Amino acid sequence: MSRSNHKQQTTNNKQQTTNNKQQTTNNNYYLKAAINWLLLLLEQKAQTGETTAAELAAAEDMLLTAERSEPAPALIRLRQQLRLSQFEANLLLLCVAMELNPNIPQLYAIIQGGERNYPTFYLAFLLFKDPSWDIVSPERPLRYWQLIEILQSGVEPLMNSPLRADEKIVNYIKGLNYLDDRLAKLVLPWRAMGYGDTQYNNL
């Protein structure tokens, strides 16, 4: 590698490091804002606290500010790339939130009658604006891309069945972007196949 190429590579690496740090900062801020907004929404619906409309509006404003940050938070990128509706993105957040805050399942149970301490389509319809029945379709992104799993028993209605976000998606939204372990044994890194940057750039 020539001296000029080495210098450019060093500059690129520093820029990438800076971008990664900003990405982590933005993602953490977004998740904090999203969970705070969701908690207030759940508490209001469950009538377990004294959440006011003003507090909920302020939390929503903070969330919208976090959504507009650059680089975009992981869930926002996912929503854009897979063309999720806002309602679908909120349902995905509903599934991921259980992994981020231990108090949330209890609120799910209270709102759903005391036993169902897990996210459901029914809960999403109760909580979020602009609900749409097509969210349950296998052709919509949540199910088509297997972002969520429906744990439906033989007699359980689809709307009340437990939902679970795919582990890889949960970790991606947290900011942990890695190769899915279900694919790790089937693929090789580009460099391990004997290709360098030059060959890659010329493709």
C-alpha positions as a LaTeX table, in Angstrom:
\begin{tabular}{lrrr}
\hline
Residue & $x$ (\AA) & $y$ (\AA) & $z$ (\AA) \\
\hline
Met1 & 0.00 & 0.00 & 0.00 \\
Ser2 & 1.39 & 3.41 & $-0.96$ \\
Arg3 & 1.91 & 6.17 & 1.60 \\
Ser4 & $-1.00$ & 8.21 & 0.20 \\
Asn5 & $-3.31$ & 5.19 & 0.30 \\
His6 & $-2.24$ & 4.42 & 3.85 \\
Lys7 & $-2.97$ & 8.01 & 4.89 \\
Gln8 & $-6.39$ & 7.87 & 3.26 \\
Gln9 & $-7.14$ & 4.56 & 4.96 \\
Thr10 & $-6.16$ & 6.02 & 8.33 \\
Thr11 & $-8.43$ & 9.02 & 7.74 \\
Asn12 & $-11.29$ & 6.74 & 6.74 \\
Asn13 & $-10.81$ & 4.61 & 9.85 \\
Lys14 & $-10.88$ & 7.67 & 12.11 \\
Gln15 & $-14.04$ & 8.93 & 10.42 \\
Gln16 & $-15.67$ & 5.52 & 10.79 \\
Thr17 & $-14.79$ & 5.45 & 14.48 \\
Thr18 & $-16.33$ & 8.89 & 14.95 \\
Asn19 & $-19.47$ & 7.84 & 13.08 \\
Asn20 & $-19.78$ & 4.67 & 15.15 \\
Lys21 & $-19.54$ & 6.63 & 18.40 \\
Gln22 & $-22.19$ & 9.08 & 17.23 \\
Gln23 & $-24.39$ & 6.19 & 16.10 \\
Thr24 & $-24.15$ & 4.62 & 19.55 \\
Thr25 & $-24.93$ & 7.93 & 21.26 \\
Asn26 & $-27.94$ & 8.56 & 19.03 \\
Asn27 & $-29.23$ & 5.03 & 19.44 \\
Asn28 & $-28.97$ & 5.11 & 23.23 \\
Tyr29 & $-30.72$ & 8.48 & 23.37 \\
Tyr30 & $-33.48$ & 7.23 & 21.09 \\
Leu31 & $-34.07$ & 4.04 & 23.08 \\
Lys32 & $-34.21$ & 6.00 & 26.33 \\
Ala33 & $-36.76$ & 8.39 & 24.82 \\
Ala34 & $-38.78$ & 5.56 & 23.25 \\
Ile35 & $-39.00$ & 3.52 & 26.46 \\
Asn36 & $-39.90$ & 6.60 & 28.49 \\
Trp37 & $-42.71$ & 7.45 & 26.05 \\
Leu38 & $-43.96$ & 3.87 & 26.02 \\
Leu39 & $-43.92$ & 3.62 & 29.81 \\
Leu40 & $-45.97$ & 6.79 & 30.17 \\
Leu41 & $-48.41$ & 5.55 & 27.54 \\
Leu42 & $-48.75$ & 2.20 & 29.31 \\
Glu43 & $-49.18$ & 3.80 & 32.74 \\
Gln44 & $-51.87$ & 6.08 & 31.37 \\
Lys45 & $-53.73$ & 3.17 & 29.80 \\
Ala46 & $-53.32$ & 0.97 & 32.88 \\
Gln47 & $-54.26$ & 3.87 & 35.17 \\
Thr48 & $-51.42$ & 2.97 & 37.51 \\
Gly49 & $-49.89$ & 6.41 & 37.82 \\
Glu50 & $-50.66$ & 10.07 & 37.41 \\
Thr51 & $-49.40$ & 10.52 & 33.88 \\
Thr52 & $-50.76$ & 13.73 & 32.43 \\
Ala53 & $-51.45$ & 14.58 & 28.81 \\
Ala54 & $-48.74$ & 17.24 & 29.02 \\
Glu55 & $-46.13$ & 14.71 & 30.21 \\
Leu56 & $-47.07$ & 12.31 & 27.44 \\
Ala57 & $-46.89$ & 15.07 & 24.83 \\
Ala58 & $-43.47$ & 16.16 & 26.09 \\
Ala59 & $-42.21$ & 12.57 & 25.95 \\
Glu60 & $-43.51$ & 12.24 & 22.40 \\
Asp61 & $-41.75$ & 15.45 & 21.37 \\
Met62 & $-38.49$ & 14.12 & 22.82 \\
Leu63 & $-38.98$ & 10.88 & 20.92 \\
Leu64 & $-39.59$ & 12.72 & 17.64 \\
Thr65 & $-36.41$ & 14.73 & 18.20 \\
Ala66 & $-34.46$ & 11.52 & 18.78 \\
Glu67 & $-35.92$ & 9.99 & 15.62 \\
Arg68 & $-34.53$ & 12.83 & 13.51 \\
Ser69 & $-30.95$ & 12.47 & 14.75 \\
Glu70 & $-28.18$ & 11.60 & 12.28 \\
Pro71 & $-26.94$ & 8.94 & 11.94 \\
Ala72 & $-30.44$ & 7.56 & 12.44 \\
Pro73 & $-31.16$ & 5.18 & 15.33 \\
Ala74 & $-31.36$ & 1.50 & 14.45 \\
Leu75 & $-35.15$ & 1.16 & 14.68 \\
Ile76 & $-35.62$ & 4.20 & 12.46 \\
Arg77 & $-33.25$ & 2.77 & 9.83 \\
Leu78 & $-35.10$ & $-0.52$ & 10.01 \\
Arg79 & $-38.43$ & 1.26 & 9.58 \\
Gln80 & $-37.15$ & 3.12 & 6.53 \\
Gln81 & $-35.39$ & 0.20 & 4.87 \\
Leu82 & $-38.22$ & $-2.30$ & 5.32 \\
Arg83 & $-40.99$ & 0.28 & 4.85 \\
Leu84 & $-42.70$ & $-0.29$ & 8.16 \\
Ser85 & $-45.68$ & 1.87 & 8.96 \\
Gln86 & $-45.55$ & 3.88 & 12.17 \\
Phe87 & $-48.02$ & 1.44 & 13.71 \\
Glu88 & $-45.82$ & $-1.52$ & 12.75 \\
Ala89 & $-42.72$ & 0.19 & 14.15 \\
Asn90 & $-44.59$ & 0.85 & 17.40 \\
Leu91 & $-45.61$ & $-2.79$ & 17.65 \\
Leu92 & $-42.01$ & $-3.84$ & 17.13 \\
Leu93 & $-40.99$ & $-1.45$ & 19.91 \\
Leu94 & $-43.68$ & $-3.05$ & 22.07 \\
Cys95 & $-41.96$ & $-6.41$ & 21.56 \\
Val96 & $-38.42$ & $-5.13$ & 22.09 \\
Ala97 & $-39.32$ & $-3.08$ & 25.18 \\
Met98 & $-39.67$ & $-6.20$ & 27.33 \\
Glu99 & $-35.94$ & $-6.75$ & 26.87 \\
Leu100 & $-35.12$ & $-3.20$ & 27.94 \\
Asn101 & $-37.27$ & $-2.52$ & 31.00 \\
Pro102 & $-38.33$ & $-5.12$ & 33.61 \\
Asn103 & $-41.41$ & $-3.13$ & 34.65 \\
Ile104 & $-43.08$ & $-3.30$ & 31.27 \\
Pro105 & $-44.50$ & $-6.87$ & 31.32 \\
Gln106 & $-46.49$ & $-6.05$ & 34.46 \\
Leu107 & $-48.13$ & $-3.12$ & 32.68 \\
Tyr108 & $-48.92$ & $-5.32$ & 29.69 \\
Ala109 & $-50.71$ & $-7.71$ & 32.05 \\
Ile110 & $-52.74$ & $-4.99$ & 33.77 \\
Ile111 & $-53.97$ & $-3.55$ & 30.49 \\
Gln112 & $-54.84$ & $-6.99$ & 29.11 \\
Gly113 & $-56.80$ & $-8.20$ & 32.11 \\
Gly114 & $-54.16$ & $-9.47$ & 34.51 \\
Glu115 & $-52.62$ & $-12.54$ & 32.87 \\
Arg116 & $-51.15$ & $-11.69$ & 29.48 \\
Asn117 & $-47.84$ & $-10.07$ & 30.46 \\
Tyr118 & $-46.56$ & $-10.10$ & 26.90 \\
Pro119 & $-47.12$ & $-8.04$ & 23.74 \\
Thr120 & $-50.03$ & $-8.91$ & 21.47 \\
Phe121 & $-51.70$ & $-7.45$ & 18.40 \\
Tyr122 & $-54.64$ & $-6.67$ & 20.68 \\
Leu123 & $-52.43$ & $-4.60$ & 22.99 \\
Ala124 & $-51.01$ & $-2.66$ & 20.04 \\
Phe125 & $-54.55$ & $-1.85$ & 18.88 \\
Leu126 & $-55.36$ & $-0.54$ & 22.35 \\
Leu127 & $-52.28$ & 1.65 & 22.64 \\
Phe128 & $-51.27$ & 3.17 & 19.34 \\
Lys129 & $-52.75$ & 5.61 & 16.86 \\
Asp130 & $-53.88$ & 4.62 & 13.37 \\
Pro131 & $-54.15$ & 0.84 & 13.90 \\
Ser132 & $-54.50$ & $-1.24$ & 10.77 \\
Trp133 & $-55.69$ & $-4.82$ & 10.37 \\
Asp134 & $-53.15$ & $-5.52$ & 7.64 \\
Ile135 & $-50.46$ & $-5.65$ & 10.32 \\
Val136 & $-51.34$ & $-9.32$ & 10.87 \\
Ser137 & $-50.83$ & $-10.20$ & 7.20 \\
Pro138 & $-47.91$ & $-12.50$ & 6.32 \\
Glu139 & $-47.25$ & $-10.17$ & 3.39 \\
Arg140 & $-46.61$ & $-7.14$ & 5.60 \\
Pro141 & $-43.00$ & $-6.49$ & 6.69 \\
Leu142 & $-43.23$ & $-7.64$ & 10.31 \\
Arg143 & $-44.14$ & $-11.19$ & 9.32 \\
Tyr144 & $-42.68$ & $-11.27$ & 5.81 \\
Trp145 & $-39.18$ & $-10.44$ & 7.09 \\
Gln146 & $-39.76$ & $-12.47$ & 10.27 \\
Leu147 & $-39.10$ & $-9.51$ & 12.53 \\
Ile148 & $-41.59$ & $-10.96$ & 14.98 \\
Glu149 & $-42.74$ & $-14.44$ & 15.88 \\
Ile150 & $-46.34$ & $-15.31$ & 16.76 \\
Leu151 & $-46.51$ & $-17.92$ & 19.53 \\
Gln152 & $-50.03$ & $-19.09$ & 18.78 \\
Ser153 & $-51.47$ & $-22.14$ & 20.50 \\
Gly154 & $-54.16$ & $-24.23$ & 18.89 \\
Val155 & $-57.08$ & $-22.42$ & 20.49 \\
Glu156 & $-55.62$ & $-18.96$ & 21.10 \\
Pro157 & $-57.02$ & $-16.20$ & 18.85 \\
Leu158 & $-54.36$ & $-14.57$ & 16.71 \\
Met159 & $-55.01$ & $-11.15$ & 18.24 \\
Asn160 & $-54.33$ & $-12.44$ & 21.76 \\
Ser161 & $-51.35$ & $-14.66$ & 20.95 \\
Pro162 & $-47.95$ & $-13.76$ & 22.42 \\
Leu163 & $-45.58$ & $-11.92$ & 20.13 \\
Arg164 & $-41.81$ & $-12.06$ & 20.31 \\
Ala165 & $-39.24$ & $-10.06$ & 18.37 \\
Asp166 & $-36.52$ & $-12.04$ & 16.64 \\
Glu167 & $-33.34$ & $-12.12$ & 18.76 \\
Lys168 & $-31.20$ & $-10.66$ & 15.98 \\
Ile169 & $-33.67$ & $-7.80$ & 15.53 \\
Val170 & $-33.75$ & $-7.09$ & 19.26 \\
Asn171 & $-29.97$ & $-6.87$ & 19.36 \\
Tyr172 & $-29.83$ & $-4.77$ & 16.20 \\
Ile173 & $-32.25$ & $-2.26$ & 17.71 \\
Lys174 & $-30.08$ & $-2.18$ & 20.83 \\
Gly175 & $-27.15$ & $-1.24$ & 18.61 \\
Leu176 & $-25.49$ & $-4.67$ & 18.39 \\
Asn177 & $-25.07$ & $-5.29$ & 14.68 \\
Tyr178 & $-23.50$ & $-8.66$ & 13.96 \\
Leu179 & $-23.90$ & $-11.56$ & 11.57 \\
Asp180 & $-26.89$ & $-13.72$ & 12.43 \\
Asp181 & $-25.51$ & $-16.89$ & 14.03 \\
Arg182 & $-27.90$ & $-18.91$ & 11.89 \\
Leu183 & $-25.87$ & $-17.74$ & 8.87 \\
Ala184 & $-22.41$ & $-17.67$ & 10.44 \\
Lys185 & $-21.58$ & $-21.25$ & 9.43 \\
Leu186 & $-22.83$ & $-20.74$ & 5.89 \\
Val187 & $-20.90$ & $-17.64$ & 4.81 \\
Leu188 & $-17.35$ & $-16.32$ & 4.91 \\
Pro189 & $-16.08$ & $-12.75$ & 5.33 \\
Trp190 & $-15.16$ & $-11.12$ & 2.04 \\
Arg191 & $-11.44$ & $-10.96$ & 2.90 \\
Ala192 & $-11.39$ & $-14.61$ & 3.94 \\
Met193 & $-12.35$ & $-15.50$ & 0.37 \\
Gly194 & $-9.21$ & $-13.81$ & $-0.94$ \\
Tyr195 & $-10.78$ & $-10.58$ & $-2.14$ \\
Gly196 & $-9.40$ & $-7.20$ & $-1.18$ \\
Asp197 & $-10.80$ & $-3.71$ & $-1.26$ \\
Thr198 & $-9.80$ & $-3.16$ & $-4.89$ \\
Gln199 & $-11.70$ & $-6.17$ & $-6.18$ \\
Tyr200 & $-14.71$ & $-5.25$ & $-4.07$ \\
Asn201 & $-14.79$ & $-1.66$ & $-5.29$ \\
Asn202 & $-14.65$ & $-2.77$ & $-8.91$ \\
Leu203 & $-17.72$ & $-5.00$ & $-8.65$ \\
\hline
\end{tabular}
